[in-house]
């Protein structure tokens, strides 16, 4: 049976459904976008996804994974909005999804705070919200479930890795001076990695955290912040970079300052994500270790949406599986198996 369903969308941002039949897709959006109407197969699950931006390799892999899972062949009609790292754009996107009467909203909240009002609006409209990647600090009944990474565990694992590394190199009794390039302040991945590492830091009187600075998860900001820290502190033994892209920026800053890093250098670099370029950096001897953060959420997300649309229940919190990689492993072979 073909029933026409009205969905409102902004043409340039929408991933169009080609060759579908049925549901009508009109638009009411104001602003610069082109308004259009489209027909959507009534059987497709209409999903509005509000993505943070394109600030890192991880983020691009995450976007790709979602786009390739939520296709019309798989039973979805995807409306994808890139917020360009601005919370106000995400709030606008969610409000548009509500107007468009999508079946589900998937939100990767840039930071944890500031979502109460808009998520209440989604709830009032009867549209389930799935939080993906990062959490929102809201009442639990404002979202159906959360799929993401255990960033606190990643941070703690990094601390334990450093313990072992210093011990193996006979430096566990020395004073170790470190700095942290933090991700976007207030983002789940930042909060978790900082807190997780801090737990281990507190257990070591000889570990000295000189300063933590916001590098916004980008390579450019990571480099800028590292340049500043190198000028400020003569001795830095360890740099904790809360994602790979900031680590790449930090490596550039360290080299430009005539300093060395990696397993053979004076500064140990710890990173998170383990994207393919991080394997290159580890193989080149620039980064010591990368803690995996798996961005391939698409298939799991599709499974959650299918289950919900069939009236099934899903776990409230779902973590992605993750490992870590360092120079003691066969990085060249592992690199070949990496999907991102
Ligand atoms: O580590 C970073 C990205 O939220 C887990 O965001 C994600 C983080 C990821 O920009 O590279």
PDB file of N, CA and C and ligand atoms in Angstrom, residues 55-56 58-59 133-134 149 189 193 217 242-243 273 293, ligand 1:
ATOM      1  N   UNK A  55      35.691  17.655  11.637  1.00  0.00           N
ATOM      2  CA  UNK A  55      36.898  18.177  12.270  1.00  0.00           C
ATOM      3  C   UNK A  55      38.069  17.204  12.289  1.00  0.00           C
ATOM      4  N   UNK A  56      37.820  15.924  12.017  1.00  0.00           N
ATOM      5  CA  UNK A  56      38.910  14.942  12.160  1.00  0.00           C
ATOM      6  C   UNK A  56      38.712  13.775  11.200  1.00  0.00           C
ATOM      7  N   UNK A  58      38.593  10.772  12.146  1.00  0.00           N
ATOM      8  CA  UNK A  58      37.596   9.930  12.819  1.00  0.00           C
ATOM      9  C   UNK A  58      36.195  10.348  12.395  1.00  0.00           C
ATOM     10  N   UNK A  59      35.957  11.648  12.443  1.00  0.00           N
ATOM     11  CA  UNK A  59      34.612  12.162  12.130  1.00  0.00           C
ATOM     12  C   UNK A  59      34.225  11.817  10.694  1.00  0.00           C
ATOM     13  N   UNK A 133      27.670   8.595  19.315  1.00  0.00           N
ATOM     14  CA  UNK A 133      29.039   9.061  19.538  1.00  0.00           C
ATOM     15  C   UNK A 133      29.194   9.796  20.863  1.00  0.00           C
ATOM     16  N   UNK A 134      28.547  10.954  21.014  1.00  0.00           N
ATOM     17  CA  UNK A 134      28.698  11.700  22.266  1.00  0.00           C
ATOM     18  C   UNK A 134      27.376  11.758  23.025  1.00  0.00           C
ATOM     19  N   UNK A 149      31.475   5.453  22.407  1.00  0.00           N
ATOM     20  CA  UNK A 149      32.753   4.913  22.801  1.00  0.00           C
ATOM     21  C   UNK A 149      32.916   5.064  24.315  1.00  0.00           C
ATOM     22  N   UNK A 189      33.914  12.768  24.538  1.00  0.00           N
ATOM     23  CA  UNK A 189      35.234  12.153  24.330  1.00  0.00           C
ATOM     24  C   UNK A 189      36.314  12.907  25.104  1.00  0.00           C
ATOM     25  N   UNK A 193      38.159  11.019  28.277  1.00  0.00           N
ATOM     26  CA  UNK A 193      39.609  10.760  28.162  1.00  0.00           C
ATOM     27  C   UNK A 193      40.369  11.519  29.240  1.00  0.00           C
ATOM     28  N   UNK A 217      40.046  19.124  18.910  1.00  0.00           N
ATOM     29  CA  UNK A 217      40.061  17.911  18.079  1.00  0.00           C
ATOM     30  C   UNK A 217      40.578  18.156  16.659  1.00  0.00           C
ATOM     31  N   UNK A 242      44.223  14.114  22.770  1.00  0.00           N
ATOM     32  CA  UNK A 242      42.929  13.430  22.886  1.00  0.00           C
ATOM     33  C   UNK A 242      42.304  13.048  21.543  1.00  0.00           C
ATOM     34  N   UNK A 243      43.006  13.254  20.448  1.00  0.00           N
ATOM     35  CA  UNK A 243      42.691  12.554  19.197  1.00  0.00           C
ATOM     36  C   UNK A 243      43.900  12.589  18.265  1.00  0.00           C
ATOM     37  N   UNK A 273      42.056   7.363  18.815  1.00  0.00           N
ATOM     38  CA  UNK A 273      41.315   7.153  17.562  1.00  0.00           C
ATOM     39  C   UNK A 273      41.895   5.968  16.787  1.00  0.00           C
ATOM     40  N   UNK A 293      39.429   4.191  18.767  1.00  0.00           N
ATOM     41  CA  UNK A 293      38.068   4.643  18.989  1.00  0.00           C
ATOM     42  C   UNK A 293      37.378   4.315  17.667  1.00  0.00           C
TER      43      UNK A 293
HETATM   44  O1  LIG B   1      37.915  10.921  18.993  1.00  0.00           O
HETATM   45  C1  LIG B   1      37.652  12.782  17.579  1.00  0.00           C
HETATM   46  C2  LIG B   1      36.433  13.392  17.020  1.00  0.00           C
HETATM   47  O2  LIG B   1      33.639  12.023  19.681  1.00  0.00           O
HETATM   48  C3  LIG B   1      34.838  10.010  19.728  1.00  0.00           C
HETATM   49  O3  LIG B   1      35.485  13.260  18.062  1.00  0.00           O
HETATM   50  C4  LIG B   1      34.613  11.278  19.024  1.00  0.00           C
HETATM   51  C5  LIG B   1      35.837  12.160  18.859  1.00  0.00           C
HETATM   52  C6  LIG B   1      37.032  11.554  18.160  1.00  0.00           C
HETATM   53  O4  LIG B   1      36.570  14.594  16.444  1.00  0.00           O
HETATM   54  O5  LIG B   1      38.631  12.555  16.620  1.00  0.00           O
END
